[in-house]
Tab-separated table of C-alpha atoms in Angstrom:
chain	number	residue	atom	x	y	z
G	1	MET	CA	-30.785	6.209	5.236
G	2	ALA	CA	-28.098	5.840	2.572
G	3	SER	CA	-29.049	4.460	-0.817
G	4	GLY	CA	-27.788	1.097	-1.973
G	5	SER	CA	-25.230	2.560	-4.390
G	6	THR	CA	-23.865	4.966	-1.772
G	7	PHE	CA	-23.457	2.220	0.794
G	8	LEU	CA	-21.870	-0.050	-1.812
G	9	ARG	CA	-19.247	2.595	-2.654
G	10	PHE	CA	-18.551	3.014	1.052
G	11	TRP	CA	-18.316	-0.733	1.662
G	12	LEU	CA	-15.995	-1.346	-1.285
G	13	THR	CA	-13.562	1.380	-0.159
G	14	GLU	CA	-11.017	-0.356	2.030
G	15	ARG	CA	-9.979	2.369	4.458
G	16	PRO	CA	-13.419	3.646	5.596
G	17	ARG	CA	-14.753	0.060	5.687
G	18	ASP	CA	-11.908	-1.126	7.917
G	19	THR	CA	-12.341	1.926	10.161
G	20	PHE	CA	-16.046	1.173	10.496
G	21	LEU	CA	-15.353	-2.483	11.351
G	22	SER	CA	-12.782	-1.522	13.977
G	23	TYR	CA	-15.492	0.296	15.956
G	24	ILE	CA	-17.804	-2.699	16.111
G	25	PRO	CA	-17.466	-4.457	19.509
G	26	LYS	CA	-15.916	-7.877	19.140
G	27	GLU	CA	-18.831	-9.573	20.887
G	28	GLU	CA	-21.158	-8.195	18.177
G	29	LEU	CA	-19.054	-9.295	15.210
G	30	PRO	CA	-20.483	-12.873	15.120
G	31	ALA	CA	-24.003	-11.479	14.647
G	32	PHE	CA	-22.739	-8.938	12.125
G	33	ARG	CA	-21.174	-11.727	10.029
G	34	LEU	CA	-24.567	-13.434	9.727
G	35	ALA	CA	-26.067	-10.503	7.791
G	36	CYS	CA	-24.585	-11.540	4.456
G	37	HIS	CA	-21.679	-13.435	2.952
G	38	ASP	CA	-19.498	-10.403	2.241
G	39	PHE	CA	-20.005	-9.079	5.785
G	40	GLY	CA	-18.773	-12.430	7.065
G	41	VAL	CA	-15.697	-12.370	4.826
G	42	ARG	CA	-14.715	-8.789	5.717
G	43	ALA	CA	-15.289	-9.138	9.464
G	44	ALA	CA	-13.501	-12.491	9.853
G	45	PRO	CA	-9.960	-11.046	10.104
G	46	LEU	CA	-10.985	-8.755	12.976
G	47	LEU	CA	-12.964	-11.426	14.785
G	48	PHE	CA	-10.274	-14.115	14.672
G	49	GLU	CA	-7.169	-11.916	14.779
G	50	ASP	CA	-6.777	-12.550	18.537
G	51	THR	CA	-7.911	-16.070	19.464
G	52	THR	CA	-7.789	-17.994	22.738
G	53	ILE	CA	-7.639	-21.779	22.927
G	54	THR	CA	-8.329	-23.466	26.256
G	55	PHE	CA	-6.896	-26.949	25.939
G	56	ARG	CA	-9.241	-29.895	26.477
G	57	PRO	CA	-9.152	-33.559	25.395
G	58	SER	CA	-10.924	-32.834	22.088
G	59	THR	CA	-9.313	-29.494	21.251
G	60	PHE	CA	-6.954	-30.806	18.562
G	61	THR	CA	-8.461	-34.240	17.960
G	62	LYS	CA	-12.093	-33.545	17.079
G	63	PRO	CA	-12.387	-33.377	13.250
G	64	ALA	CA	-14.972	-30.584	13.304
G	65	ARG	CA	-12.731	-28.384	15.459
G	66	MET	CA	-9.709	-28.967	13.236
G	67	ALA	CA	-11.790	-28.214	10.134
G	68	ALA	CA	-12.938	-24.933	11.698
G	69	LEU	CA	-9.343	-24.067	12.621
G	70	GLY	CA	-8.316	-24.709	9.028
G	71	ARG	CA	-10.926	-22.215	7.805
G	72	ILE	CA	-9.986	-19.376	10.166
G	73	GLY	CA	-6.331	-20.157	10.877
G	74	HIS	CA	-4.968	-17.761	8.252
G	75	HIS	CA	-6.656	-14.875	10.118
G	76	ILE	CA	-5.083	-15.654	13.517
G	77	GLN	CA	-2.174	-13.375	14.383
G	78	THR	CA	-2.225	-13.632	18.183
G	79	LEU	CA	-2.916	-17.006	19.790
G	80	THR	CA	-3.382	-17.539	23.528
G	81	PHE	CA	-2.859	-21.136	24.604
G	82	SER	CA	-4.459	-21.543	28.028
G	83	MET	CA	-4.273	-24.600	30.255
G	84	PRO	CA	-4.751	-23.883	33.979
G	85	HIS	CA	-3.585	-26.294	36.653
G	86	THR	CA	-6.604	-28.139	38.045
G	87	PRO	CA	-7.189	-31.439	39.875
G	88	GLU	CA	-7.712	-32.992	36.428
G	89	THR	CA	-4.155	-32.109	35.386
G	90	PHE	CA	-2.589	-33.867	38.391
G	91	LEU	CA	-0.793	-37.132	37.543
G	92	PRO	CA	-0.665	-39.839	40.227
G	93	PRO	CA	2.186	-42.352	40.278
G	94	LEU	CA	1.988	-45.103	37.681
G	95	LEU	CA	1.443	-48.425	39.513
G	96	ASP	CA	1.886	-52.029	38.503
G	97	PRO	CA	-1.592	-53.643	38.765
G	98	VAL	CA	-0.161	-56.915	40.092
G	99	THR	CA	2.556	-55.930	42.580
G	100	GLY	CA	1.366	-52.403	43.389
G	101	GLU	CA	4.886	-51.039	42.914
G	102	GLU	CA	5.527	-47.765	41.140
G	103	VAL	CA	6.450	-48.132	37.479
G	104	THR	CA	9.168	-45.897	36.061
G	105	PHE	CA	7.927	-43.898	33.091
G	106	ILE	CA	10.618	-42.355	30.882
G	107	TYR	CA	8.795	-40.134	28.444
G	108	GLU	CA	9.886	-39.808	24.827
G	109	PRO	CA	7.603	-37.776	22.534
G	110	TYR	CA	5.998	-39.751	19.727
G	111	THR	CA	6.044	-37.417	16.742
G	112	GLN	CA	5.138	-39.695	13.836
G	113	SER	CA	1.822	-39.097	12.127
G	114	THR	CA	-0.777	-41.788	12.892
G	115	ARG	CA	-3.033	-41.336	9.873
G	116	ASN	CA	-2.090	-44.797	8.626
G	117	SER	CA	-3.995	-47.288	10.788
G	118	ALA	CA	-1.498	-50.092	10.105
G	119	THR	CA	1.407	-47.968	11.368
G	120	ARG	CA	-0.578	-46.849	14.409
G	121	LEU	CA	-1.314	-50.435	15.438
G	122	SER	CA	2.212	-51.723	14.853
G	123	ASN	CA	4.147	-49.125	16.898
G	124	PRO	CA	3.440	-48.496	20.597
G	125	ILE	CA	3.127	-44.803	21.392
G	126	TYR	CA	4.834	-44.914	24.796
G	127	GLY	CA	7.804	-47.187	24.144
G	128	SER	CA	6.334	-50.612	24.877
G	129	TRP	CA	2.920	-52.227	24.706
G	130	GLU	CA	2.930	-52.958	28.448
G	131	LEU	CA	3.639	-49.352	29.375
G	132	THR	CA	1.152	-48.068	26.805
G	133	ASP	CA	-1.525	-50.324	28.273
G	134	LEU	CA	-0.842	-49.020	31.808
G	135	LEU	CA	-0.996	-45.395	30.696
G	136	VAL	CA	-4.243	-45.891	28.787
G	137	LYS	CA	-5.883	-47.540	31.783
G	138	GLN	CA	-4.575	-45.300	34.584
G	139	TYR	CA	-4.273	-41.842	33.014
G	140	SER	CA	-7.141	-39.660	31.799
G	141	PRO	CA	-7.867	-38.761	28.145
G	142	LEU	CA	-6.514	-35.278	28.859
G	143	PHE	CA	-3.017	-36.735	29.311
G	144	HIS	CA	-3.128	-38.616	26.015
G	145	ALA	CA	-4.388	-35.516	24.219
G	146	ALA	CA	-1.557	-33.439	25.731
G	147	ALA	CA	1.062	-36.037	24.681
G	148	ASN	CA	-0.334	-36.340	21.146
G	149	VAL	CA	2.360	-34.316	19.371
G	150	PRO	CA	1.114	-34.908	15.781
G	151	THR	CA	-2.207	-33.195	16.550
G	152	PHE	CA	-0.362	-30.138	17.856
G	153	ILE	CA	1.725	-30.051	14.691
G	154	ARG	CA	-1.364	-30.216	12.465
G	155	ALA	CA	-3.001	-27.431	14.476
G	156	PHE	CA	-0.060	-25.025	14.139
G	157	GLN	CA	0.310	-25.824	10.452
G	158	ALA	CA	-3.063	-24.101	10.070
G	159	LEU	CA	-1.665	-20.815	11.509
G	160	PRO	CA	0.665	-19.446	8.799
G	161	THR	CA	0.264	-15.780	9.866
G	162	LEU	CA	0.866	-16.284	13.598
G	163	ASN	CA	3.167	-13.563	14.963
G	164	HIS	CA	2.420	-13.541	18.705
G	165	LEU	CA	2.065	-16.597	20.907
G	166	LYS	CA	0.777	-16.325	24.476
G	167	ILE	CA	1.001	-19.227	26.919
G	168	SER	CA	-0.970	-19.209	30.162
G	169	CYS	CA	-0.671	-21.996	32.750
G	170	PRO	CA	-1.775	-20.459	36.066
G	171	ASP	CA	-2.810	-21.834	39.462
G	172	GLN	CA	-0.052	-24.332	40.189
G	173	GLU	CA	0.104	-25.249	43.869
G	174	ALA	CA	3.455	-24.825	45.580
G	175	GLY	CA	3.421	-28.448	46.721
G	176	GLN	CA	3.287	-29.644	43.097
G	177	ARG	CA	6.300	-27.648	41.963
G	178	TYR	CA	8.555	-30.693	41.646
G	179	ARG	CA	5.929	-32.997	40.130
G	180	ARG	CA	5.222	-33.270	36.430
G	181	SER	CA	1.612	-32.658	35.460
G	182	ILE	CA	-0.418	-32.926	32.274
G	183	VAL	CA	0.264	-29.236	31.673
G	184	ASP	CA	3.969	-30.001	31.296
G	185	TYR	CA	3.297	-32.649	28.645
G	186	ALA	CA	1.151	-30.155	26.756
G	187	LEU	CA	4.008	-27.622	26.845
G	188	ILE	CA	6.369	-30.226	25.398
G	189	SER	CA	3.977	-30.933	22.533
G	190	LEU	CA	3.436	-27.212	21.992
G	191	ARG	CA	7.176	-26.532	21.791
G	192	ILE	CA	7.802	-29.375	19.335
G	193	ALA	CA	4.920	-28.219	17.126
G	194	ILE	CA	6.318	-24.681	16.918
G	195	GLU	CA	9.783	-25.985	16.043
G	196	ARG	CA	8.500	-28.201	13.225
G	197	CYS	CA	5.985	-25.847	11.604
G	198	LYS	CA	6.682	-23.008	9.221
G	199	LEU	CA	5.814	-19.854	11.142
G	200	PRO	CA	7.813	-17.122	9.384
G	201	LEU	CA	6.023	-14.218	11.096
G	202	LEU	CA	6.370	-15.445	14.697
G	203	SER	CA	8.329	-12.751	16.561
G	204	SER	CA	6.676	-12.301	19.973
G	205	LEU	CA	6.302	-14.710	22.888
G	206	SER	CA	4.386	-13.979	26.089
G	207	LEU	CA	4.449	-16.400	28.995
G	208	VAL	CA	1.512	-14.744	30.679
G	209	SER	CA	1.270	-16.821	33.845
G	210	ILE	CA	3.474	-19.872	34.109
G	211	HIS	CA	5.024	-22.033	36.797
G	212	PRO	CA	8.822	-22.113	37.252
G	213	GLY	CA	9.174	-25.628	35.819
G	214	ALA	CA	7.682	-24.543	32.488
G	215	ALA	CA	11.051	-23.149	31.419
G	216	LEU	CA	12.414	-26.698	31.334
G	217	TYR	CA	9.738	-28.023	29.001
G	218	LEU	CA	9.873	-24.964	26.724
G	219	ASN	CA	13.663	-25.035	26.472
G	220	PRO	CA	14.691	-26.270	23.003
G	221	THR	CA	18.237	-27.101	24.100
G	222	MET	CA	17.441	-29.437	26.971
G	223	GLY	CA	13.742	-30.247	26.600
G	224	PHE	CA	12.140	-33.529	25.584
G	225	GLY	CA	12.208	-34.200	21.861
G	226	ALA	CA	14.735	-31.448	21.147
G	227	ARG	CA	16.713	-31.515	17.907
G	228	PRO	CA	20.012	-29.841	16.966
G	229	ASN	CA	18.112	-27.286	14.874
G	230	SER	CA	15.357	-26.690	17.437
G	231	VAL	CA	16.903	-23.420	18.587
G	232	LYS	CA	16.662	-21.915	15.103
G	233	LYS	CA	12.915	-21.376	15.336
G	234	TRP	CA	13.200	-19.558	18.657
G	235	LYS	CA	15.801	-17.188	17.234
G	236	GLN	CA	12.858	-15.474	15.506
G	237	ILE	CA	11.595	-14.190	18.864
G	238	LYS	CA	12.375	-10.490	19.256
G	239	ASN	CA	9.872	-9.651	22.006
G	240	LEU	CA	9.668	-11.732	25.171
G	241	ALA	CA	7.406	-11.146	28.179
G	242	VAL	CA	7.458	-13.495	31.179
G	243	CYS	CA	5.244	-13.518	34.263
G	244	MET	CA	6.394	-16.422	36.421
G	245	ASP	CA	5.195	-17.681	39.796
G	246	SER	CA	7.779	-16.538	42.296
G	247	ILE	CA	10.096	-18.799	44.224
G	248	PRO	CA	10.045	-17.722	47.901
G	249	PHE	CA	13.045	-15.505	48.491
G	250	SER	CA	15.541	-16.612	51.101
G	251	PRO	CA	19.323	-16.405	51.519
G	252	TYR	CA	19.580	-19.841	49.905
G	253	PRO	CA	16.498	-20.419	47.726
G	254	PRO	CA	16.086	-23.615	45.681
G	255	SER	CA	18.510	-23.308	42.780
G	256	ASP	CA	17.064	-25.852	40.317
G	257	HIS	CA	14.359	-23.628	38.860
G	258	LEU	CA	16.651	-20.602	38.782
G	259	LYS	CA	19.285	-22.470	36.789
G	260	ILE	CA	16.624	-23.719	34.381
G	261	LEU	CA	15.336	-20.161	33.935
G	262	HIS	CA	18.871	-18.900	33.324
G	263	SER	CA	19.433	-21.559	30.655
G	264	TYR	CA	16.099	-20.769	29.010
G	265	LEU	CA	16.860	-17.050	28.694
G	266	HIS	CA	20.167	-17.892	27.026
G	267	VAL	CA	18.173	-19.234	24.058
G	268	PHE	CA	17.098	-15.656	23.178
G	269	ALA	CA	20.430	-13.954	23.893
G	270	SER	CA	21.293	-13.256	20.254
G	271	SER	CA	17.898	-12.088	18.970
G	272	LEU	CA	15.895	-10.457	21.771
G	273	ARG	CA	15.149	-6.725	21.502
G	274	ASN	CA	12.387	-6.175	24.066
G	275	PHE	CA	12.307	-8.063	27.349
G	276	VAL	CA	9.821	-7.864	30.237
G	277	PHE	CA	10.010	-10.077	33.313
G	278	ARG	CA	7.834	-10.091	36.408
G	279	TRP	CA	7.698	-12.359	39.439
G	280	HIS	CA	4.112	-13.123	40.386
G	281	GLY	CA	3.760	-13.189	44.159
G	282	SER	CA	6.649	-12.416	46.490
G	283	ASN	CA	9.904	-10.783	45.419
G	284	GLY	CA	12.383	-12.912	43.518
G	285	LEU	CA	15.950	-12.708	42.291
G	286	SER	CA	16.756	-10.805	39.135
G	287	PRO	CA	16.743	-13.165	36.117
G	288	LEU	CA	19.373	-10.989	34.439
G	289	SER	CA	22.116	-11.533	37.022
G	290	LEU	CA	21.652	-15.075	38.292
G	291	ASP	CA	25.285	-15.857	37.484
G	292	LYS	CA	26.294	-13.475	40.294
G	293	GLU	CA	24.041	-14.972	42.967
G	294	ILE	CA	25.883	-16.725	45.785
G	295	CYS	CA	23.215	-19.408	46.100
G	296	LEU	CA	23.910	-20.485	42.510
G	297	GLN	CA	27.677	-20.514	42.968
G	298	ASP	CA	27.620	-23.098	45.745
G	299	ARG	CA	30.115	-25.784	44.863
G	300	SER	CA	28.599	-28.461	47.066
G	301	PRO	CA	26.926	-30.907	44.640
G	302	GLY	CA	23.186	-31.307	44.952
G	303	MET	CA	20.981	-34.297	44.388
G	304	ALA	CA	20.414	-33.674	40.675
G	305	CYS	CA	23.352	-33.811	38.238
G	306	PRO	CA	26.077	-33.811	40.933
G	307	ARG	CA	28.832	-33.658	38.319
G	308	ARG	CA	27.521	-30.402	36.833
G	309	CYS	CA	26.102	-28.590	39.860
G	310	HIS	CA	29.460	-27.014	40.641
G	311	LEU	CA	29.876	-25.465	37.177
G	312	ALA	CA	29.569	-21.671	37.105
G	313	LEU	CA	26.727	-20.099	35.123
G	314	ARG	CA	27.575	-18.137	32.013
G	315	PRO	CA	26.762	-14.413	32.243
G	316	LEU	CA	23.567	-13.461	30.426
G	317	LYS	CA	24.124	-10.864	27.692
G	318	PHE	CA	21.623	-9.873	25.013
G	319	ASP	CA	23.337	-8.732	21.827
G	320	LYS	CA	20.429	-6.642	20.468
G	321	LEU	CA	18.467	-5.696	23.593
G	322	ARG	CA	16.901	-2.230	23.368
G	323	ASN	CA	14.144	-2.167	25.997
G	324	MET	CA	14.127	-3.999	29.311
G	325	GLU	CA	11.706	-4.032	32.234
G	326	VAL	CA	11.811	-6.127	35.397
G	327	GLU	CA	9.322	-6.045	38.234
G	328	ASN	CA	9.090	-7.365	41.768
G	329	ILE	CA	12.740	-8.331	42.160
G	330	VAL	CA	15.503	-8.118	44.759
G	331	VAL	CA	18.906	-7.151	43.400
G	332	ASP	CA	22.247	-5.624	44.358
G	333	ALA	CA	23.333	-2.223	43.101
G	334	SER	CA	26.463	-3.810	41.657
G	335	GLN	CA	24.335	-6.224	39.600
G	336	VAL	CA	22.304	-3.383	38.086
G	337	SER	CA	25.481	-1.462	37.340
G	338	SER	CA	27.096	-4.474	35.641
G	339	PHE	CA	24.016	-5.082	33.489
G	340	ILE	CA	23.854	-1.477	32.276
G	341	THR	CA	27.562	-1.478	31.493
G	342	ALA	CA	27.387	-4.755	29.557
G	343	HIS	CA	24.468	-3.511	27.407
G	344	ARG	CA	25.470	0.130	27.056
G	345	HIS	CA	25.907	-0.104	23.278
G	346	THR	CA	22.380	-1.345	22.502
G	347	ILE	CA	19.958	-0.612	25.334
G	348	ARG	CA	17.775	2.484	25.037
G	349	GLU	CA	15.327	2.136	27.910
G	350	PHE	CA	15.199	0.127	31.129
G	351	ASN	CA	12.600	0.120	33.900
G	352	PHE	CA	12.899	-1.285	37.403
G	353	GLU	CA	9.394	-1.582	38.855
G	354	ASN	CA	8.981	-2.514	42.520
G	355	THR	CA	12.693	-3.290	42.715
G	356	HIS	CA	14.432	-3.505	46.093
G	357	LEU	CA	18.171	-3.125	46.548
G	358	ARG	CA	19.810	-5.551	48.968
G	359	SER	CA	23.043	-3.573	49.002
G	360	GLY	CA	24.165	-0.217	47.692
G	361	THR	CA	22.142	2.770	46.541
G	362	TRP	CA	20.441	3.721	43.300
G	363	ASP	CA	23.157	6.301	42.659
G	364	GLN	CA	25.674	3.472	42.682
G	365	ALA	CA	23.427	1.244	40.587
G	366	LEU	CA	22.966	3.906	37.894
G	367	ALA	CA	26.521	5.221	38.032
G	368	PRO	CA	27.325	3.827	34.539
G	369	LEU	CA	24.887	6.340	33.059
G	370	THR	CA	27.177	9.138	34.244
G	371	ARG	CA	30.211	7.498	32.674
G	372	ILE	CA	28.345	6.799	29.431
G	373	SER	CA	26.851	10.290	29.048
G	374	GLY	CA	29.871	12.132	30.476
G	375	SER	CA	27.724	14.182	32.858
G	376	GLU	CA	24.974	13.923	35.430
G	377	LYS	CA	22.280	15.666	33.383
G	378	TRP	CA	20.329	12.407	33.178
G	379	LYS	CA	19.505	12.785	36.885
G	380	GLU	CA	17.448	15.880	36.090
G	381	LYS	CA	15.050	13.712	34.059
G	382	ALA	CA	15.184	10.643	36.250
G	383	GLU	CA	12.822	12.007	38.895
G	384	GLU	CA	9.334	13.301	38.247
G	385	VAL	CA	7.599	15.605	40.729
G	386	MET	CA	3.935	16.431	40.293
G	387	ASP	CA	0.918	17.698	42.203
G	388	VAL	CA	-1.796	15.090	42.522
G	389	PRO	CA	-5.188	16.808	42.144
G	390	LEU	CA	-8.131	16.073	44.425
G	391	LEU	CA	-10.973	14.773	42.282
G	392	PHE	CA	-14.515	15.443	43.479
G	393	SER	CA	-17.468	13.513	42.127
G	394	PRO	CA	-18.890	15.528	39.205
G	395	VAL	CA	-22.272	17.182	39.460
G	396	ASP	CA	-23.425	16.059	36.024
G	397	ASN	CA	-23.424	12.651	34.335
G	398	GLU	CA	-19.835	12.862	33.058
G	399	GLU	CA	-18.346	11.228	36.161
G	400	ASN	CA	-16.922	8.258	34.285
G	401	LYS	CA	-14.958	10.463	31.899
G	402	ALA	CA	-13.025	12.139	34.695
G	403	GLN	CA	-12.371	8.870	36.503
G	404	ASP	CA	-11.104	7.273	33.302
G	405	LEU	CA	-8.769	10.215	32.791
G	406	VAL	CA	-7.132	9.776	36.194
G	407	VAL	CA	-7.013	5.980	35.974
G	408	ASP	CA	-5.457	6.088	32.520
G	409	TYR	CA	-2.809	8.514	33.738
G	410	PHE	CA	-1.622	6.504	36.694
G	411	ASN	CA	-1.866	3.177	34.853
G	412	CYS	CA	0.597	4.309	32.172
G	413	LYS	CA	3.832	2.471	32.979
G	414	SER	CA	5.727	3.964	30.077
G	415	ARG	CA	6.711	7.563	30.634
G	416	ALA	CA	6.187	8.301	26.965
G	417	LEU	CA	2.526	7.360	27.266
G	418	ARG	CA	1.728	9.754	30.089
G	419	PRO	CA	-0.160	12.974	29.252
G	420	SER	CA	2.141	15.939	28.878
G	421	ILE	CA	1.680	19.361	30.451
G	422	GLY	CA	0.803	20.736	27.045
G	423	ALA	CA	-2.110	18.351	26.833
G	424	TRP	CA	-3.547	19.810	30.046
G	425	GLN	CA	-3.073	23.331	28.717
G	426	ARG	CA	-4.857	22.448	25.484
G	427	ALA	CA	-7.825	20.998	27.372
G	428	GLY	CA	-11.046	22.946	27.040
G	429	ALA	CA	-12.696	24.856	29.814
G	430	ARG	CA	-15.384	22.199	30.145
G	431	SER	CA	-12.763	19.476	30.704
G	432	ARG	CA	-10.867	21.528	33.269
G	433	ASP	CA	-14.052	22.337	35.150
G	434	LEU	CA	-14.976	18.667	35.148
G	435	PHE	CA	-11.589	17.687	36.548
G	436	TRP	CA	-11.004	20.440	39.103
G	437	GLY	CA	-14.641	21.181	39.981
G	438	THR	CA	-16.637	24.379	39.594
G	439	PRO	CA	-17.424	26.849	42.419
G	440	GLU	CA	-20.988	25.565	42.535
G	441	HIS	CA	-19.643	22.035	42.760
G	442	MET	CA	-17.378	23.001	45.681
G	443	LYS	CA	-20.319	24.505	47.565
G	444	ARG	CA	-22.389	21.355	47.142
G	445	PHE	CA	-19.493	19.184	48.196
G	446	LEU	CA	-18.795	21.149	51.381
G	447	ARG	CA	-22.494	21.249	52.341
G	448	THR	CA	-22.941	17.486	51.970
G	449	SER	CA	-19.564	16.185	53.080
G	450	ILE	CA	-18.769	14.505	56.385
G	451	PHE	CA	-16.795	17.575	57.450
G	452	SER	CA	-20.037	19.585	57.830
G	453	TRP	CA	-18.566	22.882	56.669
G	454	ARG	CA	-20.733	25.911	57.311
């Protein structure tokens, strides 16, 4: 047991103290902070560095919650905003109580602060007193909390060190794709709050699980409540990861959501350096070459915006893109080739996971690499061949270590993260025996296996 002075010297030395705190499981940090005041102060940055907020009616309106956010907000660096689609987020049509007819609701975000009671009572929040009265009576408190933009602004003003924002809105039903829900109003308020708060460190955005329509409400150029300078805040984003519910692939898929996605990605064209996109569900079209899709070049006007539906999409080009990864897409070899050629001066790494070619071959798709490098030596490194070992269950209690080793190897998507051959050669005899199995282990396996070796 260390003496008080020894422990005090250890605790007041920053590097060993921070190393010690990093090994404490996050679920045990709340109890650790209760030991003494200084423990609570030192452990707070680690405990609140990555915070998740599941949006509810009182999330940003309850004074106690906002006071707590003000105390810990300067520690939050990664914030996950979660709001799943549920029956509570569904919005029925707004009906006139007398005639029963549907009332048209044109939403305009109310961004003025309502701290002054006189101002709050003199200005209707939703355009007119009649419409405000209908919305209060027919829509749930969750809707009014999602449309309360000033509370979102006050919440994000308490996060001055935020550098990574994650947005998760899963579980939207396919039948609700063209209907606006409470989740969409929350996304509008979230976008406006980010644009109007000082967040100098914000550089990463992850749309973890979102529906296709979310790109419309997060788009600062065409979204509700957008300003001429709204795009400036989003130019800070250098890392973008998107996992979007897929639109069923067909020769002529619905083009509305694809055009909205294409417009949304244009917002980051001048600043993005790392880009990851994945369709969740069935295969979808490549978001990087939507301007070359025939279904989006159809000149027959559709129902929405018939005067603009025939306009061709601008090609998508990222000026500073260095790393790109797409997954679960269907693309032509010519589209891949055009993308590599257009970004040949900046891109350093690109990955095509679970990508299917509709036409052409991968040699044709990656042909620009030969022209750029001047030879075909890159093909020697493009393909990896390896022997997959057969892993027997270990005899001793170290079974989990071997399983974790194999799982970690095959879960590494980045080639740079995979164990090298030298790492296997440097492994000790005990580790190799554990992985490959000892002679005694082989005898036990063959005696007890279903093959009944004798």
